[in-house]
Amino acid sequence: MDIIATTLQGRVRGRVEESIASYRGIPYAAAPFGIHRFRAPAPVEPWEGIRDALEFGPTAPQRPYRPPLDRLIPDVDIPGEECLNLNVWAPRGAGEPLPVLVWIHGGSLRNGSAAMPLYDGRAFARDGVVLVSVNYRLGVEGFGVFPDAPDNRGLLDQIAALVWVRDNIAGFGGDPGCVTVCGESAGAISIAALLTSPRAAGLFHRAVLQSGPPHTVTRAEGARTVRAMAKALRVPATAEEFAGVDRERLLDVQDALVGRADPVSGGPGFHLVVDDDVVPADPPPSSVDLLLGCNREEYRLWFVPSGALDRVNRLTLRLALLRFRIPGRVARLYRAGRPGAKPGVILGEMATDLLLRGPLNRLADSRLADPRLEDARTAGSRTVRTYVYEFAWRSPVLGLGACHALEIGFVFDNLRHGEALSGPDAPQPLADVMHRAWVDFATSGDPGWAAWDARRPVRVFDHPGTSTVLAPRQEELRAWL
């Protein structure tokens, strides 16, 4: 059955199935091409009549993941220029305005889309949360650093989508005063920047960071990938010149330079940059409640399918320690805690803690120690809460274990579309528990366990036996300080 909703830009037609209304491909900004290419997002031109929102809209230009990741994380490619669009799932006929969860996908700022079946929002809508998923510009279009274009354009797209939510979500049954932003990997890194951005102030009220810590670079560092692409294209490193390059050629060169890079082994890529406008260098503390965490064996998504886990030997481990300036005492501590482990496991465990678990723990600690937040508490403002989790269930697929991105199917209560990573027999009871925690956090700000304090409580999601553990593996985390 069709259903009509009204936005400031015009009316849209969605579809109702099993009491869930879904609207797909609604534009929240103008197509970022032609006169809008490499520019900040521009407003959508209003339309007359009723616009169909029955199919997913175009996805941001990108190349798929390279094998073997393309089989584990299959991208969706929908052609078209109107790629700044979003999707909404909401229960039909809800009475009071419902909490809203805005999903920002990951993909190293160069891959992914809101059209992936894994991100279907039906389970959230079923449980009383309006789910909005967002497409934004990727790669050089969204995050290339140029002297003649605004920085962080993909982040500006996300902010434009949040403005759309503020202005329109009431028409879909959502509460614009109860918005939670949630993202994984690059989506979480984006949200960490949104927490600090004056442009995003007041647009959301809670935030979830899954497997992505705060991370920015300087403009000079961020421009390196553009300069390398310009050299390969034989054009000046300006937005004007890049706009004149055939889009497929641009994607080919981009893929050749960054397609093999990953968060663990590094390599050229795209980053959020400090620009003192969208992403300030010295931001004020965020007063929104946070839910954050990572997966126990993040590194295995990259180390296992590629064979790196077995290729790393004692020599390559020592070279990696030198490259990343990891003290020998840290490596000895990790080896002592994992007797008989392969060098690749030792390196991967250290990389997970160095890049993810450690920074996320420090973010949680910083919210306890920040005197600016303490001043607010002393003045009678509400307590700013932080909740920390770890996903520990191990997938049997290829020996991936508790790898990066595995938790998403559990959060969305959508195991059927997560089988490439989890296999066909992933535990539904664990999805029930984890999905409920996200629903509760979006609804009330309390996911169901103790907030972060000096005891460092961490909710460990596993099956069987989800539990709260105090200060897990703190000796290893302290070794990095």
Tab-separated table of C-alpha atoms in Angstrom:
chain	number	residue	atom	x	y	z
A	1	MET	CA	0.000	0.000	0.000
A	2	ASP	CA	1.265	3.481	-0.859
A	3	ILE	CA	1.563	6.272	1.698
A	4	ILE	CA	2.216	10.002	1.289
A	5	ALA	CA	4.456	12.192	3.479
A	6	THR	CA	5.062	15.916	3.216
A	7	THR	CA	8.488	17.597	3.276
A	8	LEU	CA	9.428	21.259	2.890
A	9	GLN	CA	10.490	20.474	-0.677
A	10	GLY	CA	7.323	18.628	-1.665
A	11	ARG	CA	5.286	15.488	-1.087
A	12	VAL	CA	6.777	11.981	-1.415
A	13	ARG	CA	5.172	8.604	-1.975
A	14	GLY	CA	6.389	5.675	0.114
A	15	ARG	CA	5.221	2.128	0.641
A	16	VAL	CA	3.723	0.312	3.641
A	17	GLU	CA	4.592	-3.334	4.233
A	18	GLU	CA	3.637	-5.137	7.459
A	19	SER	CA	2.832	-1.829	9.193
A	20	ILE	CA	6.253	-0.321	8.335
A	21	ALA	CA	6.367	2.683	6.004
A	22	SER	CA	9.504	3.060	3.933
A	23	TYR	CA	10.585	5.985	1.779
A	24	ARG	CA	13.671	5.612	-0.398
A	25	GLY	CA	15.845	7.984	-2.365
A	26	ILE	CA	14.534	11.293	-1.014
A	27	PRO	CA	16.939	14.083	-2.056
A	28	TYR	CA	18.183	16.261	0.798
A	29	ALA	CA	20.520	18.383	-1.356
A	30	ALA	CA	20.976	19.154	-5.036
A	31	ALA	CA	22.879	16.732	-7.267
A	32	PRO	CA	26.588	17.490	-6.574
A	33	PHE	CA	27.581	17.724	-10.232
A	34	GLY	CA	27.624	20.386	-12.910
A	35	ILE	CA	27.771	23.778	-11.188
A	36	HIS	CA	27.580	22.066	-7.769
A	37	ARG	CA	30.559	19.748	-8.255
A	38	PHE	CA	33.271	20.112	-5.576
A	39	ARG	CA	31.075	22.659	-3.800
A	40	ALA	CA	29.192	22.663	-0.524
A	41	PRO	CA	25.779	20.966	-0.776
A	42	ALA	CA	23.127	23.191	-2.298
A	43	PRO	CA	19.393	23.190	-1.496
A	44	VAL	CA	17.014	20.928	-3.389
A	45	GLU	CA	14.651	22.635	-5.814
A	46	PRO	CA	11.050	22.074	-4.631
A	47	TRP	CA	8.867	19.884	-6.822
A	48	GLU	CA	5.222	19.941	-7.790
A	49	GLY	CA	2.895	17.035	-7.200
A	50	ILE	CA	3.984	13.800	-5.524
A	51	ARG	CA	7.501	12.415	-6.005
A	52	ASP	CA	7.942	8.645	-5.884
A	53	ALA	CA	10.216	7.473	-3.050
A	54	LEU	CA	9.810	3.766	-3.755
A	55	GLU	CA	13.333	2.822	-4.852
A	56	PHE	CA	16.789	3.576	-3.507
A	57	GLY	CA	18.365	6.629	-5.091
A	58	PRO	CA	21.710	6.847	-6.894
A	59	THR	CA	24.812	5.971	-4.902
A	60	ALA	CA	27.947	8.112	-4.704
A	61	PRO	CA	30.478	7.353	-7.485
A	62	GLN	CA	32.948	4.688	-6.344
A	63	ARG	CA	34.708	1.505	-7.327
A	64	PRO	CA	33.820	-1.724	-5.476
A	65	TYR	CA	36.100	-3.188	-2.834
A	66	ARG	CA	38.877	-5.276	-4.284
A	67	PRO	CA	38.827	-9.063	-3.913
A	68	PRO	CA	38.398	-10.750	-1.525
A	69	LEU	CA	36.639	-7.954	0.408
A	70	ASP	CA	34.141	-7.485	-2.423
A	71	ARG	CA	32.570	-10.831	-1.489
A	72	LEU	CA	32.469	-10.077	2.233
A	73	ILE	CA	31.238	-6.465	1.932
A	74	PRO	CA	29.335	-6.254	-1.370
A	75	ASP	CA	28.718	-2.702	-2.533
A	76	VAL	CA	25.554	-1.514	-4.241
A	77	ASP	CA	25.991	0.559	-7.402
A	78	ILE	CA	22.983	2.627	-8.499
A	79	PRO	CA	23.826	5.038	-11.345
A	80	GLY	CA	22.680	8.639	-11.442
A	81	GLU	CA	23.794	12.076	-10.310
A	82	GLU	CA	21.236	12.768	-7.570
A	83	CYS	CA	23.307	10.827	-5.008
A	84	LEU	CA	22.686	13.125	-2.014
A	85	ASN	CA	19.617	11.241	-0.877
A	86	LEU	CA	18.327	9.449	2.190
A	87	ASN	CA	15.886	6.726	3.204
A	88	VAL	CA	13.327	6.605	6.009
A	89	TRP	CA	11.691	3.663	7.785
A	90	ALA	CA	8.909	4.434	10.277
A	91	PRO	CA	6.035	2.566	11.914
A	92	ARG	CA	2.762	3.496	10.298
A	93	GLY	CA	0.305	5.469	12.361
A	94	ALA	CA	2.438	6.045	15.467
A	95	GLY	CA	0.851	8.361	18.036
A	96	GLU	CA	3.502	10.347	19.909
A	97	PRO	CA	6.604	11.488	17.953
A	98	LEU	CA	9.220	8.727	17.972
A	99	PRO	CA	12.983	8.826	18.544
A	100	VAL	CA	15.087	9.035	15.398
A	101	LEU	CA	18.301	7.152	14.551
A	102	VAL	CA	20.339	8.543	11.641
A	103	TRP	CA	22.720	5.947	10.166
A	104	ILE	CA	25.980	7.080	8.492
A	105	HIS	CA	27.662	4.213	6.680
A	106	GLY	CA	31.349	3.345	6.680
A	107	GLY	CA	33.754	2.445	3.891
A	108	SER	CA	37.029	4.359	4.429
A	109	LEU	CA	35.351	7.523	3.049
A	110	ARG	CA	35.542	6.004	-0.413
A	111	ASN	CA	33.077	3.074	-0.403
A	112	GLY	CA	29.610	2.178	0.775
A	113	SER	CA	26.050	3.421	0.480
A	114	ALA	CA	22.788	3.634	2.383
A	115	ALA	CA	21.270	1.187	-0.116
A	116	MET	CA	23.112	-1.859	1.240
A	117	PRO	CA	20.555	-4.490	2.316
A	118	LEU	CA	22.409	-4.849	5.632
A	119	TYR	CA	21.219	-1.352	6.596
A	120	ASP	CA	17.512	-2.061	6.187
A	121	GLY	CA	15.731	-0.106	8.917
A	122	ARG	CA	12.649	-2.275	9.394
A	123	ALA	CA	13.694	-3.724	12.757
A	124	PHE	CA	14.270	-0.268	14.231
A	125	ALA	CA	10.899	0.930	12.947
A	126	ARG	CA	9.258	-2.237	14.289
A	127	ASP	CA	10.646	-1.360	17.725
A	128	GLY	CA	9.540	2.275	17.734
A	129	VAL	CA	12.546	4.124	16.270
A	130	VAL	CA	12.450	6.041	12.986
A	131	LEU	CA	15.551	4.999	11.023
A	132	VAL	CA	17.115	7.397	8.496
A	133	SER	CA	20.070	6.248	6.368
A	134	VAL	CA	22.165	8.735	4.426
A	135	ASN	CA	24.263	8.778	1.258
A	136	TYR	CA	27.096	11.316	1.067
A	137	ARG	CA	29.916	12.109	-1.356
A	138	LEU	CA	32.902	9.789	-1.209
A	139	GLY	CA	36.524	9.719	-2.303
A	140	VAL	CA	37.975	12.710	-4.068
A	141	GLU	CA	34.499	14.158	-4.734
A	142	GLY	CA	33.700	14.301	-1.020
A	143	PHE	CA	37.051	14.454	0.755
A	144	GLY	CA	39.731	15.549	-1.715
A	145	VAL	CA	41.551	18.656	-0.445
A	146	PHE	CA	41.816	21.452	-3.029
A	147	PRO	CA	42.860	25.108	-2.828
A	148	ASP	CA	39.703	26.196	-4.682
A	149	ALA	CA	37.005	24.086	-2.994
A	150	PRO	CA	35.571	23.780	0.529
A	151	ASP	CA	37.098	21.040	2.671
A	152	ASN	CA	35.176	18.117	4.168
A	153	ARG	CA	32.420	18.243	1.557
A	154	GLY	CA	31.186	14.769	2.481
A	155	LEU	CA	30.855	15.897	6.091
A	156	LEU	CA	28.945	18.975	4.912
A	157	ASP	CA	26.619	16.570	3.096
A	158	GLN	CA	25.986	14.721	6.365
A	159	ILE	CA	25.215	18.019	8.101
A	160	ALA	CA	22.796	18.922	5.309
A	161	ALA	CA	21.071	15.577	5.831
A	162	LEU	CA	20.766	16.302	9.566
A	163	VAL	CA	19.248	19.702	8.748
A	164	TRP	CA	16.730	17.859	6.550
A	165	VAL	CA	15.926	15.565	9.477
A	166	ARG	CA	15.417	18.535	11.796
A	167	ASP	CA	13.110	20.254	9.316
A	168	ASN	CA	11.172	17.271	7.960
A	169	ILE	CA	11.225	14.193	10.173
A	170	ALA	CA	8.076	15.191	12.082
A	171	GLY	CA	6.162	14.522	8.868
A	172	PHE	CA	7.295	10.877	9.078
A	173	GLY	CA	6.407	10.445	12.754
A	174	GLY	CA	9.845	11.271	14.153
A	175	ASP	CA	10.795	13.627	16.971
A	176	PRO	CA	13.318	16.272	15.794
A	177	GLY	CA	14.154	16.857	19.463
A	178	CYS	CA	15.310	13.239	19.966
A	179	VAL	CA	17.837	12.446	17.236
A	180	THR	CA	20.711	9.988	17.602
A	181	VAL	CA	23.467	9.792	14.987
A	182	CYS	CA	24.998	6.346	14.561
A	183	GLY	CA	27.810	5.179	12.315
A	184	GLU	CA	30.419	2.492	11.822
A	185	SER	CA	34.080	2.815	10.811
A	186	ALA	CA	34.342	5.925	8.587
A	187	GLY	CA	30.781	6.720	9.613
A	188	ALA	CA	31.852	6.749	13.260
A	189	ILE	CA	34.917	8.864	12.438
A	190	SER	CA	32.556	11.294	10.714
A	191	ILE	CA	30.319	11.416	13.779
A	192	ALA	CA	33.327	12.102	16.005
A	193	ALA	CA	33.930	15.173	13.838
A	194	LEU	CA	30.239	16.139	13.916
A	195	LEU	CA	30.459	16.122	17.721
A	196	THR	CA	32.995	18.969	17.480
A	197	SER	CA	31.548	20.899	14.531
A	198	PRO	CA	29.767	24.192	15.191
A	199	ARG	CA	27.860	23.552	11.948
A	200	ALA	CA	26.233	20.465	13.517
A	201	ALA	CA	25.446	21.973	16.926
A	202	GLY	CA	21.904	21.173	18.046
A	203	LEU	CA	21.151	18.843	15.127
A	204	PHE	CA	21.444	15.662	17.214
A	205	HIS	CA	21.216	14.753	20.874
A	206	ARG	CA	23.030	11.400	21.218
A	207	ALA	CA	25.714	9.631	19.221
A	208	VAL	CA	26.927	6.073	18.597
A	209	LEU	CA	30.490	5.373	17.407
A	210	GLN	CA	31.025	1.809	16.187
A	211	SER	CA	34.653	0.923	15.425
A	212	GLY	CA	35.709	4.452	14.516
A	213	PRO	CA	37.614	6.895	16.762
A	214	PRO	CA	38.159	10.646	16.364
A	215	HIS	CA	40.648	11.137	13.544
A	216	THR	CA	41.612	14.225	11.557
A	217	VAL	CA	44.702	15.371	9.674
A	218	THR	CA	46.054	18.734	8.607
A	219	ARG	CA	45.126	20.196	5.229
A	220	ALA	CA	48.687	19.586	4.032
A	221	GLU	CA	48.439	15.897	4.915
A	222	GLY	CA	44.956	15.621	3.464
A	223	ALA	CA	46.081	17.117	0.150
A	224	ARG	CA	48.683	14.405	-0.537
A	225	THR	CA	46.237	12.025	-2.196
A	226	VAL	CA	44.927	14.767	-4.484
A	227	ARG	CA	48.470	15.694	-5.466
A	228	ALA	CA	49.246	12.062	-6.282
A	229	MET	CA	46.074	11.798	-8.370
A	230	ALA	CA	46.905	15.052	-10.143
A	231	LYS	CA	50.326	13.690	-11.053
A	232	ALA	CA	48.777	10.522	-12.495
A	233	LEU	CA	46.156	12.552	-14.390
A	234	ARG	CA	48.737	15.120	-15.538
A	235	VAL	CA	46.580	18.050	-14.470
A	236	PRO	CA	47.007	20.739	-11.799
A	237	ALA	CA	45.751	19.746	-8.322
A	238	THR	CA	42.703	22.043	-8.377
A	239	ALA	CA	38.987	21.338	-8.210
A	240	GLU	CA	38.485	23.238	-11.456
A	241	GLU	CA	40.875	20.942	-13.323
A	242	PHE	CA	39.532	17.757	-11.677
A	243	ALA	CA	35.985	18.753	-12.643
A	244	GLY	CA	37.062	18.622	-16.276
A	245	VAL	CA	38.298	15.017	-16.021
A	246	ASP	CA	36.008	12.209	-17.150
A	247	ARG	CA	34.403	10.738	-14.014
A	248	GLU	CA	35.295	7.144	-14.883
A	249	ARG	CA	38.910	8.124	-15.454
A	250	LEU	CA	38.935	9.903	-12.108
A	251	LEU	CA	37.611	6.786	-10.367
A	252	ASP	CA	40.171	4.576	-12.124
A	253	VAL	CA	43.058	6.732	-10.930
A	254	GLN	CA	41.594	7.002	-7.433
A	255	ASP	CA	41.211	3.227	-7.204
A	256	ALA	CA	44.736	2.628	-8.457
A	257	LEU	CA	46.138	4.854	-5.691
A	258	VAL	CA	43.968	4.001	-2.691
A	259	GLY	CA	42.151	0.783	-3.573
A	260	ARG	CA	44.570	-1.457	-1.681
A	261	ALA	CA	44.899	0.735	1.426
A	262	ASP	CA	43.248	-0.335	4.674
A	263	PRO	CA	43.060	1.072	8.207
A	264	VAL	CA	45.542	-1.458	9.629
A	265	SER	CA	48.358	-1.493	7.086
A	266	GLY	CA	47.812	2.110	6.029
A	267	GLY	CA	48.477	3.642	2.630
A	268	PRO	CA	47.154	6.709	0.820
A	269	GLY	CA	43.527	7.532	1.444
A	270	PHE	CA	40.986	10.212	2.289
A	271	HIS	CA	40.601	11.895	5.663
A	272	LEU	CA	38.681	14.579	7.484
A	273	VAL	CA	40.829	17.689	7.780
A	274	VAL	CA	41.007	20.431	10.374
A	275	ASP	CA	39.720	23.558	8.639
A	276	ASP	CA	38.619	25.819	11.539
A	277	ASP	CA	35.181	26.075	9.959
A	278	VAL	CA	33.533	22.662	9.832
A	279	VAL	CA	36.161	20.811	11.913
A	280	PRO	CA	37.840	23.159	14.431
A	281	ALA	CA	41.348	22.588	15.769
A	282	ASP	CA	40.387	23.176	19.405
A	283	PRO	CA	36.748	22.159	19.735
A	284	PRO	CA	34.629	22.540	22.862
A	285	PRO	CA	33.578	19.323	24.631
A	286	SER	CA	30.429	17.674	23.368
A	287	SER	CA	27.614	17.435	25.879
A	288	VAL	CA	25.674	14.686	24.090
A	289	ASP	CA	25.509	11.159	25.478
A	290	LEU	CA	27.814	8.680	23.722
A	291	LEU	CA	27.707	4.949	23.078
A	292	LEU	CA	31.017	3.750	21.647
A	293	GLY	CA	33.093	0.635	21.190
A	294	CYS	CA	34.718	-1.792	18.799
A	295	ASN	CA	35.046	-5.474	17.939
A	296	ARG	CA	37.546	-7.667	19.742
A	297	GLU	CA	39.425	-8.774	16.598
A	298	GLU	CA	38.926	-5.854	14.211
A	299	TYR	CA	42.138	-6.598	12.306
A	300	ARG	CA	40.982	-9.991	11.051
A	301	LEU	CA	38.800	-8.491	8.307
A	302	TRP	CA	41.994	-7.369	6.558
A	303	PHE	CA	44.548	-9.908	7.810
A	304	VAL	CA	42.619	-13.155	7.234
A	305	PRO	CA	41.103	-12.929	3.701
A	306	SER	CA	44.290	-11.372	2.322
A	307	GLY	CA	46.532	-14.046	3.854
A	308	ALA	CA	48.504	-11.424	5.788
A	309	LEU	CA	47.860	-13.265	9.049
A	310	ASP	CA	50.079	-16.132	7.862
A	311	ARG	CA	52.568	-14.017	5.881
A	312	VAL	CA	53.601	-11.959	8.907
A	313	ASN	CA	56.668	-13.587	10.465
A	314	ARG	CA	59.019	-12.494	13.213
A	315	LEU	CA	61.014	-10.297	10.826
A	316	THR	CA	57.974	-8.489	9.393
A	317	LEU	CA	56.639	-8.082	12.918
A	318	ARG	CA	59.880	-6.370	13.972
A	319	LEU	CA	59.757	-4.138	10.885
A	320	ALA	CA	56.148	-3.211	11.687
A	321	LEU	CA	57.143	-2.315	15.242
A	322	LEU	CA	59.775	0.022	13.844
A	323	ARG	CA	57.429	1.523	11.259
A	324	PHE	CA	54.718	2.327	13.799
A	325	ARG	CA	57.249	3.189	16.535
A	326	ILE	CA	55.838	0.585	18.904
A	327	PRO	CA	58.108	0.097	21.934
A	328	GLY	CA	59.531	-3.367	22.419
A	329	ARG	CA	58.045	-3.578	25.914
A	330	VAL	CA	54.557	-3.298	24.374
A	331	ALA	CA	55.203	-6.190	21.985
A	332	ARG	CA	56.605	-8.309	24.817
A	333	LEU	CA	53.494	-7.673	26.901
A	334	TYR	CA	51.190	-8.758	24.058
A	335	ARG	CA	53.276	-11.870	23.381
A	336	ALA	CA	53.250	-12.791	27.075
A	337	GLY	CA	49.466	-12.600	27.143
A	338	ARG	CA	49.107	-14.812	24.038
A	339	PRO	CA	51.584	-17.685	24.365
A	340	GLY	CA	52.040	-19.535	21.097
A	341	ALA	CA	50.200	-16.924	19.000
A	342	LYS	CA	51.405	-16.292	15.449
A	343	PRO	CA	53.316	-13.053	14.796
A	344	GLY	CA	50.390	-11.937	12.614
A	345	VAL	CA	48.006	-12.287	15.550
A	346	ILE	CA	50.317	-10.283	17.806
A	347	LEU	CA	50.590	-7.524	15.190
A	348	GLY	CA	46.845	-7.497	14.573
A	349	GLU	CA	45.983	-7.329	18.270
A	350	MET	CA	48.361	-4.413	18.747
A	351	ALA	CA	46.986	-2.655	15.658
A	352	THR	CA	43.404	-3.021	16.923
A	353	ASP	CA	44.326	-1.473	20.261
A	354	LEU	CA	46.545	1.232	18.756
A	355	LEU	CA	44.018	2.381	16.163
A	356	LEU	CA	40.652	1.675	17.787
A	357	ARG	CA	40.290	0.372	21.322
A	358	GLY	CA	42.882	2.686	22.833
A	359	PRO	CA	41.595	5.915	21.214
A	360	LEU	CA	37.985	5.061	22.074
A	361	ASN	CA	38.913	4.377	25.704
A	362	ARG	CA	40.766	7.681	25.828
A	363	LEU	CA	37.739	9.479	24.402
A	364	ALA	CA	35.605	7.972	27.159
A	365	ASP	CA	38.196	8.958	29.785
A	366	SER	CA	38.442	12.497	28.432
A	367	ARG	CA	34.741	13.071	29.056
A	368	LEU	CA	35.261	12.220	32.724
A	369	ALA	CA	38.310	14.451	33.089
A	370	ASP	CA	37.329	17.493	30.992
A	371	PRO	CA	36.976	20.411	33.446
A	372	ARG	CA	34.566	22.173	31.084
A	373	LEU	CA	32.082	19.308	31.414
A	374	GLU	CA	32.704	19.167	35.159
A	375	ASP	CA	31.905	22.886	35.419
A	376	ALA	CA	28.601	22.212	33.654
A	377	ARG	CA	27.791	19.386	36.077
A	378	THR	CA	28.639	21.582	39.074
A	379	ALA	CA	26.337	24.286	37.716
A	380	GLY	CA	23.449	21.854	37.808
A	381	SER	CA	23.380	20.660	34.204
A	382	ARG	CA	22.591	16.998	33.645
A	383	THR	CA	25.355	14.427	33.740
A	384	VAL	CA	26.941	13.695	30.371
A	385	ARG	CA	27.033	9.926	30.015
A	386	THR	CA	29.330	7.627	28.075
A	387	TYR	CA	28.766	3.910	27.528
A	388	VAL	CA	31.426	1.545	26.194
A	389	TYR	CA	30.924	-1.854	24.548
A	390	GLU	CA	32.980	-4.621	22.941
A	391	PHE	CA	31.642	-7.105	20.394
A	392	ALA	CA	33.276	-10.479	21.000
A	393	TRP	CA	31.259	-13.158	19.160
A	394	ARG	CA	33.526	-14.939	16.680
A	395	SER	CA	32.323	-15.660	13.158
A	396	PRO	CA	33.247	-19.090	11.769
A	397	VAL	CA	33.462	-17.746	8.204
A	398	LEU	CA	37.063	-18.070	6.943
A	399	GLY	CA	38.245	-17.741	10.539
A	400	LEU	CA	37.237	-14.057	10.589
A	401	GLY	CA	36.499	-14.141	14.304
A	402	ALA	CA	35.178	-10.939	15.903
A	403	CYS	CA	36.270	-8.861	12.918
A	404	HIS	CA	35.543	-5.327	11.737
A	405	ALA	CA	31.928	-4.704	10.605
A	406	LEU	CA	30.635	-8.042	11.939
A	407	GLU	CA	28.458	-6.358	14.567
A	408	ILE	CA	26.349	-4.382	12.065
A	409	GLY	CA	23.941	-7.227	11.267
A	410	PHE	CA	23.351	-7.684	14.997
A	411	VAL	CA	22.752	-3.973	15.615
A	412	PHE	CA	20.207	-3.861	12.772
A	413	ASP	CA	18.699	-7.230	13.780
A	414	ASN	CA	19.304	-8.166	10.171
A	415	LEU	CA	21.426	-11.314	10.289
A	416	ARG	CA	20.071	-12.597	6.980
A	417	HIS	CA	21.841	-9.834	5.083
A	418	GLY	CA	25.014	-10.157	7.161
A	419	GLU	CA	25.691	-13.793	6.310
A	420	ALA	CA	28.712	-13.008	4.142
A	421	LEU	CA	30.576	-12.137	7.359
A	422	SER	CA	28.682	-14.081	10.027
A	423	GLY	CA	27.565	-17.236	8.208
A	424	PRO	CA	24.019	-18.662	8.209
A	425	ASP	CA	23.954	-19.708	11.865
A	426	ALA	CA	24.703	-16.429	13.663
A	427	PRO	CA	22.996	-16.362	17.083
A	428	GLN	CA	19.661	-14.538	16.953
A	429	PRO	CA	19.569	-14.125	20.766
A	430	LEU	CA	22.702	-11.985	20.540
A	431	ALA	CA	21.086	-9.830	17.830
A	432	ASP	CA	18.021	-9.463	20.070
A	433	VAL	CA	20.157	-8.192	22.956
A	434	MET	CA	22.402	-5.879	20.923
A	435	HIS	CA	19.619	-4.385	18.809
A	436	ARG	CA	17.584	-3.724	21.961
A	437	ALA	CA	20.523	-1.851	23.521
A	438	TRP	CA	20.708	0.471	20.495
A	439	VAL	CA	16.925	0.988	20.532
A	440	ASP	CA	17.018	1.813	24.240
A	441	PHE	CA	19.923	4.228	23.812
A	442	ALA	CA	18.138	6.058	20.974
A	443	THR	CA	14.966	6.192	23.056
A	444	SER	CA	16.216	7.084	26.536
A	445	GLY	CA	20.000	7.505	26.396
A	446	ASP	CA	20.507	4.367	28.518
A	447	PRO	CA	21.522	1.161	26.672
A	448	GLY	CA	21.178	-0.966	29.781
A	449	TRP	CA	24.510	-1.070	31.604
A	450	ALA	CA	26.582	1.195	33.837
A	451	ALA	CA	27.934	4.417	32.362
A	452	TRP	CA	31.710	4.859	32.059
A	453	ASP	CA	33.399	5.931	35.268
A	454	ALA	CA	36.638	5.201	37.145
A	455	ARG	CA	35.755	1.484	37.144
A	456	ARG	CA	35.671	1.419	33.291
A	457	PRO	CA	32.631	-0.828	32.748
A	458	VAL	CA	32.506	-2.408	29.286
A	459	ARG	CA	29.508	-4.315	27.973
A	460	VAL	CA	30.857	-7.403	26.202
A	461	PHE	CA	28.415	-8.718	23.596
A	462	ASP	CA	28.976	-12.444	23.111
A	463	HIS	CA	26.975	-15.636	22.815
A	464	PRO	CA	26.294	-17.232	25.102
A	465	GLY	CA	26.941	-14.861	27.944
A	466	THR	CA	26.702	-11.111	27.271
A	467	SER	CA	28.020	-9.407	30.422
A	468	THR	CA	29.555	-6.228	31.817
A	469	VAL	CA	33.289	-6.455	32.551
A	470	LEU	CA	35.269	-3.888	34.524
A	471	ALA	CA	38.474	-2.557	32.936
A	472	PRO	CA	39.187	-5.426	30.509
A	473	ARG	CA	42.850	-5.746	29.416
A	474	GLN	CA	43.790	-2.427	31.008
A	475	GLU	CA	47.427	-3.454	31.425
A	476	GLU	CA	47.809	-3.650	27.651
A	477	LEU	CA	46.056	-0.308	27.095
A	478	ARG	CA	48.220	1.397	29.733
A	479	ALA	CA	51.332	0.119	27.976
A	480	TRP	CA	50.681	2.555	25.121
A	481	LEU	CA	50.754	5.605	27.372
